[in-house]
Backbone as JSON, one array per atom type, in Angstrom:
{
  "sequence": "XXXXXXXXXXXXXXXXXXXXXXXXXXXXXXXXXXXXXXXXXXXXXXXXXXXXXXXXXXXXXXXXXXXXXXXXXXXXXXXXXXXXXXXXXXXXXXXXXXXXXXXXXXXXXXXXXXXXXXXXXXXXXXXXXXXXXXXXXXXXXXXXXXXXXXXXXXXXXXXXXXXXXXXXXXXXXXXXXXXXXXXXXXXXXXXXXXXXXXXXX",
  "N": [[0.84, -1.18, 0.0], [0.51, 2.39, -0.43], [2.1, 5.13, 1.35], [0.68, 7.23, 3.75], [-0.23, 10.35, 2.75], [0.96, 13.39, 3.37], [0.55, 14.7, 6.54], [-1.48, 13.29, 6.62], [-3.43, 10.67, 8.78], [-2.29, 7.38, 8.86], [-4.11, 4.22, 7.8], [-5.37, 2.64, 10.19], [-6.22, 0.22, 9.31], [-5.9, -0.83, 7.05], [-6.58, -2.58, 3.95], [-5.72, -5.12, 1.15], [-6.85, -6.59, -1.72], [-6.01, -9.29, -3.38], [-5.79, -11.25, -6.54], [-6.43, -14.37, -6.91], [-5.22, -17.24, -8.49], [-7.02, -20.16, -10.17], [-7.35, -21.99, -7.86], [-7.74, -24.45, -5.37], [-8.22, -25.61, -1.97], [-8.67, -28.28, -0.08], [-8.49, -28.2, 3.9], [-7.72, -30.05, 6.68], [-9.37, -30.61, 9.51], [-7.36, -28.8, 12.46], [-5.21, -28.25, 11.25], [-2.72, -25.9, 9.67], [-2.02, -22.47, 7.92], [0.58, -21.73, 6.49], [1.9, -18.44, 5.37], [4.06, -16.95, 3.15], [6.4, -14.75, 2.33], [7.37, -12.72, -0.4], [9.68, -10.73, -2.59], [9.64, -11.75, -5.09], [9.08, -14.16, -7.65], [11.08, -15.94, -8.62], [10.91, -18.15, -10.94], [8.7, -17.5, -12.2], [7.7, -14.96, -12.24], [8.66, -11.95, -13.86], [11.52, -10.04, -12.75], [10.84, -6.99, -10.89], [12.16, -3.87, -12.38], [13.54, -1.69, -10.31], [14.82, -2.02, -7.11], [12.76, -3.27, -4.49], [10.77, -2.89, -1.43], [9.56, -5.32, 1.64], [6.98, -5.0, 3.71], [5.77, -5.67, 7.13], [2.98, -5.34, 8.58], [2.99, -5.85, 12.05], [1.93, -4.51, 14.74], [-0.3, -3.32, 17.37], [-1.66, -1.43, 16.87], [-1.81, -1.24, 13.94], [-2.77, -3.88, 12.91], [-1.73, -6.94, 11.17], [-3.53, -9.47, 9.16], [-4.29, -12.16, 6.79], [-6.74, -12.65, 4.48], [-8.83, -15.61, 3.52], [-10.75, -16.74, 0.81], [-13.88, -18.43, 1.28], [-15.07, -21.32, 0.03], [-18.22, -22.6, 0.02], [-20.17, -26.0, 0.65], [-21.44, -28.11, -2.07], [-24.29, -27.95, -2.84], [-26.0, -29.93, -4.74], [-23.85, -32.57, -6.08], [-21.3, -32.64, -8.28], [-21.72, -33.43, -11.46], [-19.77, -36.61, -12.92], [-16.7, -36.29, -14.49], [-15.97, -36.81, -17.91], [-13.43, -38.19, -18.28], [-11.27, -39.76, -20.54], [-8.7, -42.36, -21.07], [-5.61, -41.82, -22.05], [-4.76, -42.77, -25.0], [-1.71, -43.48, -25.62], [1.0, -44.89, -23.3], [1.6, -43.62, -20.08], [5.42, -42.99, -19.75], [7.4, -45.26, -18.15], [8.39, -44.05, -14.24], [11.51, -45.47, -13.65], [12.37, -45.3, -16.03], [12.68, -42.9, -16.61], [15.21, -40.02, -16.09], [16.07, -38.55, -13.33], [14.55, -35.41, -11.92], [16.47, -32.24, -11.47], [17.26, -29.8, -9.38], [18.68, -26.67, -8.81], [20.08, -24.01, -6.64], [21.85, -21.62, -6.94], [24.28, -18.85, -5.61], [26.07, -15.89, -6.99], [28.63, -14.5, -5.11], [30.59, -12.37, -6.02], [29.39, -11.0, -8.18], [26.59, -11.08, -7.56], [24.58, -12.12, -7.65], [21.25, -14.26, -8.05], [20.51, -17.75, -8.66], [18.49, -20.1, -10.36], [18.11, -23.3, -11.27], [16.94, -25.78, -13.52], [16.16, -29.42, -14.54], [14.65, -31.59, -16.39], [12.96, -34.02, -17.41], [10.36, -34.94, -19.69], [9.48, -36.95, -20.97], [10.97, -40.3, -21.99], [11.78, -39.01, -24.57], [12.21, -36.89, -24.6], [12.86, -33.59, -23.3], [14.33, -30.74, -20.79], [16.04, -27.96, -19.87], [16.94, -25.2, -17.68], [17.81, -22.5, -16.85], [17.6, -19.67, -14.64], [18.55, -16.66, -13.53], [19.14, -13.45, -11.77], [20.07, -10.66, -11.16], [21.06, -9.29, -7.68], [22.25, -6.66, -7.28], [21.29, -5.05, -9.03], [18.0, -5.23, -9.95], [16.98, -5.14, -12.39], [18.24, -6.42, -14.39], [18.19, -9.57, -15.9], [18.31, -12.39, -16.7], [16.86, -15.38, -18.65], [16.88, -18.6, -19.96], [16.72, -21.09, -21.81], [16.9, -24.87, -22.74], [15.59, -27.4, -25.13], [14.71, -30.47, -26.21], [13.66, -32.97, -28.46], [12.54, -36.17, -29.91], [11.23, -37.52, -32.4], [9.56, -40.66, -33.75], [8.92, -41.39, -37.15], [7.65, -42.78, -40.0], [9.48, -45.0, -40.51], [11.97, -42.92, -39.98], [14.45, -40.99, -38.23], [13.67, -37.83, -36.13], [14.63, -35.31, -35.25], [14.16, -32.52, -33.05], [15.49, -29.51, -31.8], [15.55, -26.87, -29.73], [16.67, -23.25, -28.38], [16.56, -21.01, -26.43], [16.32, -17.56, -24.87], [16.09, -14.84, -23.02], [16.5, -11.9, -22.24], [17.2, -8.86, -20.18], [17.24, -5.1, -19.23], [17.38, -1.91, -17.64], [15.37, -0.97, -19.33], [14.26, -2.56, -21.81], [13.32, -5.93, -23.22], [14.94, -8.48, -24.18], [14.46, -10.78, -26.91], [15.46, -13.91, -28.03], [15.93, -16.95, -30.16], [16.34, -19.87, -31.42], [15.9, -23.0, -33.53], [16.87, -26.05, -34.54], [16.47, -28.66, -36.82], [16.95, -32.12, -36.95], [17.18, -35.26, -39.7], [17.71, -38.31, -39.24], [19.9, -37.77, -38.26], [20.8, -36.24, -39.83], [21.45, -32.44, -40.52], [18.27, -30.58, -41.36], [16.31, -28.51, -41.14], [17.09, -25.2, -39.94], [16.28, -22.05, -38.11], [16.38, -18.99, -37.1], [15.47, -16.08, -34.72], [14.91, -13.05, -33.21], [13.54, -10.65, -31.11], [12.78, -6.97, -29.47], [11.44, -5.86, -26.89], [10.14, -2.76, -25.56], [10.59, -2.27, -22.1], [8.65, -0.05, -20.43], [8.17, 0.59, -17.84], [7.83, -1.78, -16.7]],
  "CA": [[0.0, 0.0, 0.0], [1.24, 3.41, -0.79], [1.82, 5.36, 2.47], [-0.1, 8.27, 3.58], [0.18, 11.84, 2.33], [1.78, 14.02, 4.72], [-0.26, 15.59, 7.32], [-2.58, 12.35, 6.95], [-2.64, 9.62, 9.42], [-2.43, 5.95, 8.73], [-5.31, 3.96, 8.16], [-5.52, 1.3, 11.34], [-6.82, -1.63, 8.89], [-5.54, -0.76, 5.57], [-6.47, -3.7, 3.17], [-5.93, -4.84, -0.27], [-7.58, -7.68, -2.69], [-5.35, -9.7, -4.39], [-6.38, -11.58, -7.06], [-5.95, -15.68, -6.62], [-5.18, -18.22, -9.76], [-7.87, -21.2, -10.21], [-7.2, -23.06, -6.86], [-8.75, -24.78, -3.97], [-7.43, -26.95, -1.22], [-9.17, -28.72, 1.57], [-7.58, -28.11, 5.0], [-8.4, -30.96, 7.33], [-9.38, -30.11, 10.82], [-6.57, -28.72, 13.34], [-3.76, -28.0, 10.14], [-2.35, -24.38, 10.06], [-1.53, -21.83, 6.87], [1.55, -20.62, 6.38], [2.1, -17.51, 4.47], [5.41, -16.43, 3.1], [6.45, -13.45, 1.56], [8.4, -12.21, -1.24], [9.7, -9.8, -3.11], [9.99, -12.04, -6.31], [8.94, -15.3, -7.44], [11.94, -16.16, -10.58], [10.68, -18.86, -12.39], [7.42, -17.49, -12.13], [7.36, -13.3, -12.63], [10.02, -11.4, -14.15], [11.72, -9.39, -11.62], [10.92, -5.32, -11.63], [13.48, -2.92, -12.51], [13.85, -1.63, -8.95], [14.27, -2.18, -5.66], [11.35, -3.08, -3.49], [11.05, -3.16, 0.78], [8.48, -5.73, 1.33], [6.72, -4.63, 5.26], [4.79, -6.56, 7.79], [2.74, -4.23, 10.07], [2.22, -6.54, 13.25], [1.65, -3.9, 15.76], [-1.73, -3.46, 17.93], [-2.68, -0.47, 16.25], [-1.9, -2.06, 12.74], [-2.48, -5.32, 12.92], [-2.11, -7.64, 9.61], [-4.42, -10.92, 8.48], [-5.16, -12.93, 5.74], [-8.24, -13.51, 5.18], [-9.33, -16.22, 2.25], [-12.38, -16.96, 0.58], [-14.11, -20.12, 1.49], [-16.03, -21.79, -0.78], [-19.39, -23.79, 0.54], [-20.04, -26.93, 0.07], [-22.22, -27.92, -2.84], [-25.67, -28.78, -2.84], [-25.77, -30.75, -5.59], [-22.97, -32.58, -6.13], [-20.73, -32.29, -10.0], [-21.66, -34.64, -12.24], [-18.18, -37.05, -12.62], [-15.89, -35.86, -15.69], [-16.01, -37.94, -18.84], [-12.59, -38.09, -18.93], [-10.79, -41.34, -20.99], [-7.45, -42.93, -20.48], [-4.74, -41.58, -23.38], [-4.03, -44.17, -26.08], [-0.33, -43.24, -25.08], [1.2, -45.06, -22.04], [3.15, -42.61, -19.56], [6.68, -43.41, -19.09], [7.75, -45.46, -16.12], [9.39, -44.02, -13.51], [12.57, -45.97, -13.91], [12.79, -45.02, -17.81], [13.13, -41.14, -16.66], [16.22, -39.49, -15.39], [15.39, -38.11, -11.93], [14.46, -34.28, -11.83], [17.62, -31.72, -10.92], [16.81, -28.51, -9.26], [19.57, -26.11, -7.76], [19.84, -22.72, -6.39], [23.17, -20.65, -6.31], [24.34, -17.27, -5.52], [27.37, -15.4, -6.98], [29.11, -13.31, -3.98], [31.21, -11.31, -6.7], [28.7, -10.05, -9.39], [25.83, -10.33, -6.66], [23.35, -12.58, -8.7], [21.5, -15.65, -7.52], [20.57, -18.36, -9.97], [17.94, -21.23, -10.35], [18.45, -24.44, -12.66], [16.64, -27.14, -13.72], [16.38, -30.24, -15.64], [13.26, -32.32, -16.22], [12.43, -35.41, -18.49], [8.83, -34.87, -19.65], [8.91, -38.6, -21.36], [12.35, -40.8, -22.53], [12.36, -38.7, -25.84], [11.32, -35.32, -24.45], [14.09, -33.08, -21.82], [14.61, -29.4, -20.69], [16.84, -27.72, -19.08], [16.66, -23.97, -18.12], [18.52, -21.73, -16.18], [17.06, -18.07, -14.41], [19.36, -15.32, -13.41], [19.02, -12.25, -11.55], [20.61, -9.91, -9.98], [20.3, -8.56, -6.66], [22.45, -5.31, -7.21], [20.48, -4.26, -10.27], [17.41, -6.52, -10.77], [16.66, -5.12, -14.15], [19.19, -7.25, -15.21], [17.89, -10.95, -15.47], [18.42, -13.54, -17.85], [16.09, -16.85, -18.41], [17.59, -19.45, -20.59], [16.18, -22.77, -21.89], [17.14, -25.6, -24.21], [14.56, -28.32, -24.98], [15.33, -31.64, -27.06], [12.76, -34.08, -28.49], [12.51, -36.73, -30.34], [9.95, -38.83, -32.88], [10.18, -41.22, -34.91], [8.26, -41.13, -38.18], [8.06, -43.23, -41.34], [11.45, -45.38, -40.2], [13.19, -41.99, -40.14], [14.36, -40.17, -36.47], [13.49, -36.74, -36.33], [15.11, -34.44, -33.55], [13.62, -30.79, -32.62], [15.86, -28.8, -30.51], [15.45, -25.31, -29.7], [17.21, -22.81, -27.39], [15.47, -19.8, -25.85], [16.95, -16.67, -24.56], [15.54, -13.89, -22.73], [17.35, -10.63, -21.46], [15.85, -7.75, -19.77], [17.57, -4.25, -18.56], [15.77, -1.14, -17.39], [15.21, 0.17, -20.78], [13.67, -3.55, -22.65], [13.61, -7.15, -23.0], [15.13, -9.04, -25.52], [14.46, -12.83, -26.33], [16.18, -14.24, -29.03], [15.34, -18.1, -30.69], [17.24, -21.06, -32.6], [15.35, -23.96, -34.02], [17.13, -26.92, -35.13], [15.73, -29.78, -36.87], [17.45, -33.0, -38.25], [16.58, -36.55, -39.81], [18.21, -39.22, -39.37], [21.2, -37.09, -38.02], [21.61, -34.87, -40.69], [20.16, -31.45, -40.67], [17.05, -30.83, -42.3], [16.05, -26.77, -41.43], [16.93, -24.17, -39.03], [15.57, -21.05, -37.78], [16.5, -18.27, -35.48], [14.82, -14.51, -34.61], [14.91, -11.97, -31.99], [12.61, -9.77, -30.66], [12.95, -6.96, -28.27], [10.22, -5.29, -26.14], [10.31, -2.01, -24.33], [9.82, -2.67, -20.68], [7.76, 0.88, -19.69], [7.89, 0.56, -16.52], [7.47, -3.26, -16.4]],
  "C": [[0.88, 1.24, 0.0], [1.41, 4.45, 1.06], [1.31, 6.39, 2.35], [0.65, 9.68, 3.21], [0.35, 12.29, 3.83], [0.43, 14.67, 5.44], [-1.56, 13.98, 7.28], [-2.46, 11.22, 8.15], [-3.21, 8.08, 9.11], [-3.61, 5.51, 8.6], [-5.03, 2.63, 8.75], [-5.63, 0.47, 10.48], [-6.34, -1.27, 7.59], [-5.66, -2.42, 4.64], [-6.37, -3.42, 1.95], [-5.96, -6.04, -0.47], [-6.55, -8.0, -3.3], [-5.8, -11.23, -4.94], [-5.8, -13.27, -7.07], [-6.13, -16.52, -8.23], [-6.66, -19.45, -8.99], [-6.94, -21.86, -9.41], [-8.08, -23.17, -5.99], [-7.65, -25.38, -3.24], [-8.68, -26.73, -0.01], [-8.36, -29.02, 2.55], [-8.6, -29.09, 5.79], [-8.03, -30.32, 8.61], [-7.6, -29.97, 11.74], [-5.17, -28.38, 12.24], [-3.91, -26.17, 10.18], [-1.96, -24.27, 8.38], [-0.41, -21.56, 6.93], [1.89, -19.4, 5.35], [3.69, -17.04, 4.42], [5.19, -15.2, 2.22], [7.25, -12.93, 0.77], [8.62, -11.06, -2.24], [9.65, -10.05, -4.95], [9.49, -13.52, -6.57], [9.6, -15.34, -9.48], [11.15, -16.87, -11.08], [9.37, -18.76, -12.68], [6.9, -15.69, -12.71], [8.7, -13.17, -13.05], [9.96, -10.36, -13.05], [11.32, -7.62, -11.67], [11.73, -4.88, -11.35], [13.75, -2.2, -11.29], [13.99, -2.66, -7.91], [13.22, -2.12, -5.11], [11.85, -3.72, -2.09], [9.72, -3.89, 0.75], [8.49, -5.32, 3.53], [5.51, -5.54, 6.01], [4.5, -5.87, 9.15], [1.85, -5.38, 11.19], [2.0, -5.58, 14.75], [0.09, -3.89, 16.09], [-2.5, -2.59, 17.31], [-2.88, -0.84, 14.9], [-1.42, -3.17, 12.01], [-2.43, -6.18, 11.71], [-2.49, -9.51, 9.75], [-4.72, -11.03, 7.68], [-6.12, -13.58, 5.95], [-8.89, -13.68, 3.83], [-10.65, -16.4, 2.25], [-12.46, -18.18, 0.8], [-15.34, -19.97, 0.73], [-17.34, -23.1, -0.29], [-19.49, -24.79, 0.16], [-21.01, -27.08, -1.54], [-24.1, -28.94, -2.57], [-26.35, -29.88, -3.55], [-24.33, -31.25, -6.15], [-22.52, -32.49, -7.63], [-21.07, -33.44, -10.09], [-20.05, -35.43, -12.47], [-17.93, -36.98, -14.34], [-15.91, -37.1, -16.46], [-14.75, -38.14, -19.33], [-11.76, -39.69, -19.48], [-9.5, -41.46, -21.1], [-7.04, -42.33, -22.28], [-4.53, -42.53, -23.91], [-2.22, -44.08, -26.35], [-0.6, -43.57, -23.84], [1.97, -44.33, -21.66], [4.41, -43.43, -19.92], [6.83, -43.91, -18.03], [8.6, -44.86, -16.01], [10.91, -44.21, -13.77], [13.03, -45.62, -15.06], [13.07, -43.47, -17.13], [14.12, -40.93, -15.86], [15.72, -38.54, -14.05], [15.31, -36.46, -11.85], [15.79, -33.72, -11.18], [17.11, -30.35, -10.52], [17.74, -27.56, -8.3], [19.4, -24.85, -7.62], [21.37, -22.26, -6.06], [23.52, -19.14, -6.42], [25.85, -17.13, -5.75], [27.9, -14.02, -6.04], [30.09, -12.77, -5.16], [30.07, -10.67, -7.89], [27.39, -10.17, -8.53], [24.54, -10.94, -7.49], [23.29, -13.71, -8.16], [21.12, -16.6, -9.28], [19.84, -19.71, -9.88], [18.19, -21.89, -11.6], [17.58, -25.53, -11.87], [16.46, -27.64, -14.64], [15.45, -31.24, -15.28], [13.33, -33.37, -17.24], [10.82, -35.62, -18.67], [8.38, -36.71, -20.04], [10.8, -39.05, -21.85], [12.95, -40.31, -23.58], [12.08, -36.96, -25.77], [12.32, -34.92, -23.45], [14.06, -31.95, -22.04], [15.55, -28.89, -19.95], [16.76, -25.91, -19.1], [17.5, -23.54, -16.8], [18.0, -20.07, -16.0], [18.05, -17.67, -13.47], [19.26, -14.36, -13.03], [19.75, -11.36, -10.66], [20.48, -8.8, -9.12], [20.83, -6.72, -6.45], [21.82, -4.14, -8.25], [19.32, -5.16, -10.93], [16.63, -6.07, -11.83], [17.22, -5.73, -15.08], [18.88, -8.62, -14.84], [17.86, -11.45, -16.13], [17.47, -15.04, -17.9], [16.67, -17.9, -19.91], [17.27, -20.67, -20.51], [16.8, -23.46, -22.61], [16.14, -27.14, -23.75], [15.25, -29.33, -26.3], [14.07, -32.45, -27.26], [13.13, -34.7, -29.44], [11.68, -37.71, -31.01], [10.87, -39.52, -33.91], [8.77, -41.65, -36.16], [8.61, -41.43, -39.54], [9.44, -44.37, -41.32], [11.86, -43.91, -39.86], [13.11, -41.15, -38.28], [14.56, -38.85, -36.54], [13.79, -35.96, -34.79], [14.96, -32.9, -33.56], [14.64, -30.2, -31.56], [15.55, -27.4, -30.54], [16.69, -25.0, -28.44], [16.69, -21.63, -27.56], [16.17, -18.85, -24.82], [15.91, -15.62, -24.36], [16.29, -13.02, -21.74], [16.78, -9.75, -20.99], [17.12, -6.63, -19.46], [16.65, -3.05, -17.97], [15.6, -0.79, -18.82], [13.86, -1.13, -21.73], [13.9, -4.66, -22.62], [13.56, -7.76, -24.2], [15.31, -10.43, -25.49], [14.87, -13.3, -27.67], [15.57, -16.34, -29.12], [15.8, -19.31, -31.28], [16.41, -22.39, -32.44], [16.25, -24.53, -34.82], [16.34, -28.52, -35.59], [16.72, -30.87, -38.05], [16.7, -34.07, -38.51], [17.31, -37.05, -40.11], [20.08, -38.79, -39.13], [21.83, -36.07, -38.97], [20.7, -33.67, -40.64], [19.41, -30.75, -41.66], [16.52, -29.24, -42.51], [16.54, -26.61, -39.6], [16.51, -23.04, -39.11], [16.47, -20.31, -36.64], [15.98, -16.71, -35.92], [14.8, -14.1, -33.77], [14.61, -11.32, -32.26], [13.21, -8.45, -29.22], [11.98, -5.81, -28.1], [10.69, -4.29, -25.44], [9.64, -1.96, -23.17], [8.51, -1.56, -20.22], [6.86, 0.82, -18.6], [7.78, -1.08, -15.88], [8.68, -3.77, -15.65]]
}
């Protein structure tokens, strides 16, 4: 919340609405919330070009609570989804390489840094890397490369890409490369970059 104009004073309960994604959860009797708080969520928002102070007014005069919507039960219950089993079997377990997910921080340039690496199916993989830094977080980098693989006709067809996205205060630039071979030789590529002025973003 913005604070008050001068000569004004505080308002005791100050609230504000913020808007929730399509979720639910049922809390079973005697379980607790926890709320955390941040100033950023990487692999999820891009960071804004400033500095932000995030504040938690627990004093008596201005006290702070969350306070969610609850949804009633239903009176009628949903009809049950018509949904039908894929004519594709998942992947087992054992066929996929085990998820990798790290977090590091550079104490000389002052930037932390999430990575990971996933196996969507035995012929499917990603790997991505986010970047930001804490002495200037207008500066943040996100970085993917994806790999697949079909096979089609006899012949083995391999898609890779790699995905680039830069930001400073001024714009954000994301750049592209599409490779595609068959049968190990290559067949077409592609690449293009774009770049967006942030204004204010």
């Amino acid at each position: 919340l913005p604070p008050p104009a001068q000569g004004e004073e505080p308002d005791p309960t100050p609230t504000r609405q913020l808007p929730l994604l399509a979720c639910a959860w049922r809390f079973r009797a005697g379980h607790r919330i926890r709320l955390m708080l941040a100033g950023a969520d990487l692999m999820n928002v891009w960071p804004t070009p400033h500095l932000g102070t995030v504040t938690v007014l627990r004093s008596p005069a201005q006290p702070s609570a969350l306070i969610l919507p609850v949804a009633p039960p239903r009176e009628a219950p949903l009809p049950e989804p018509g949904l039908r089993p894929s004519p594709h079997p998942p992947a087992r377990r054992e066929e996929l390489a085990a998820p990798e997910l790290s977090q590091s921080r550079d104490l000389i340039r002052d930037t932390a840094t999430v990575a990971y690496s996933l196996g969507y199916t035995t012929r499917w993989g990603n790997q991505a890397r986010y970047t930001v830094s804490a002495r200037d977080p207008a500066v943040a980098v996100a970085e993917g490369n994806s790999r697949a693989t079909w096979s089609y006709a006899g012949r083995e067809i391999v898609v890779q890409a790699h995905c680039m996205t830069t930001s400073d205060a001024r714009a954000f630039y994301h750049t592209t490369q599409v490779e595609i071979t068959v049968d190990g030789r290559p067949f077409r590529t592609r690449s293009w970059a774009v770049s967006v002025p942030r204004e204010g973003i």
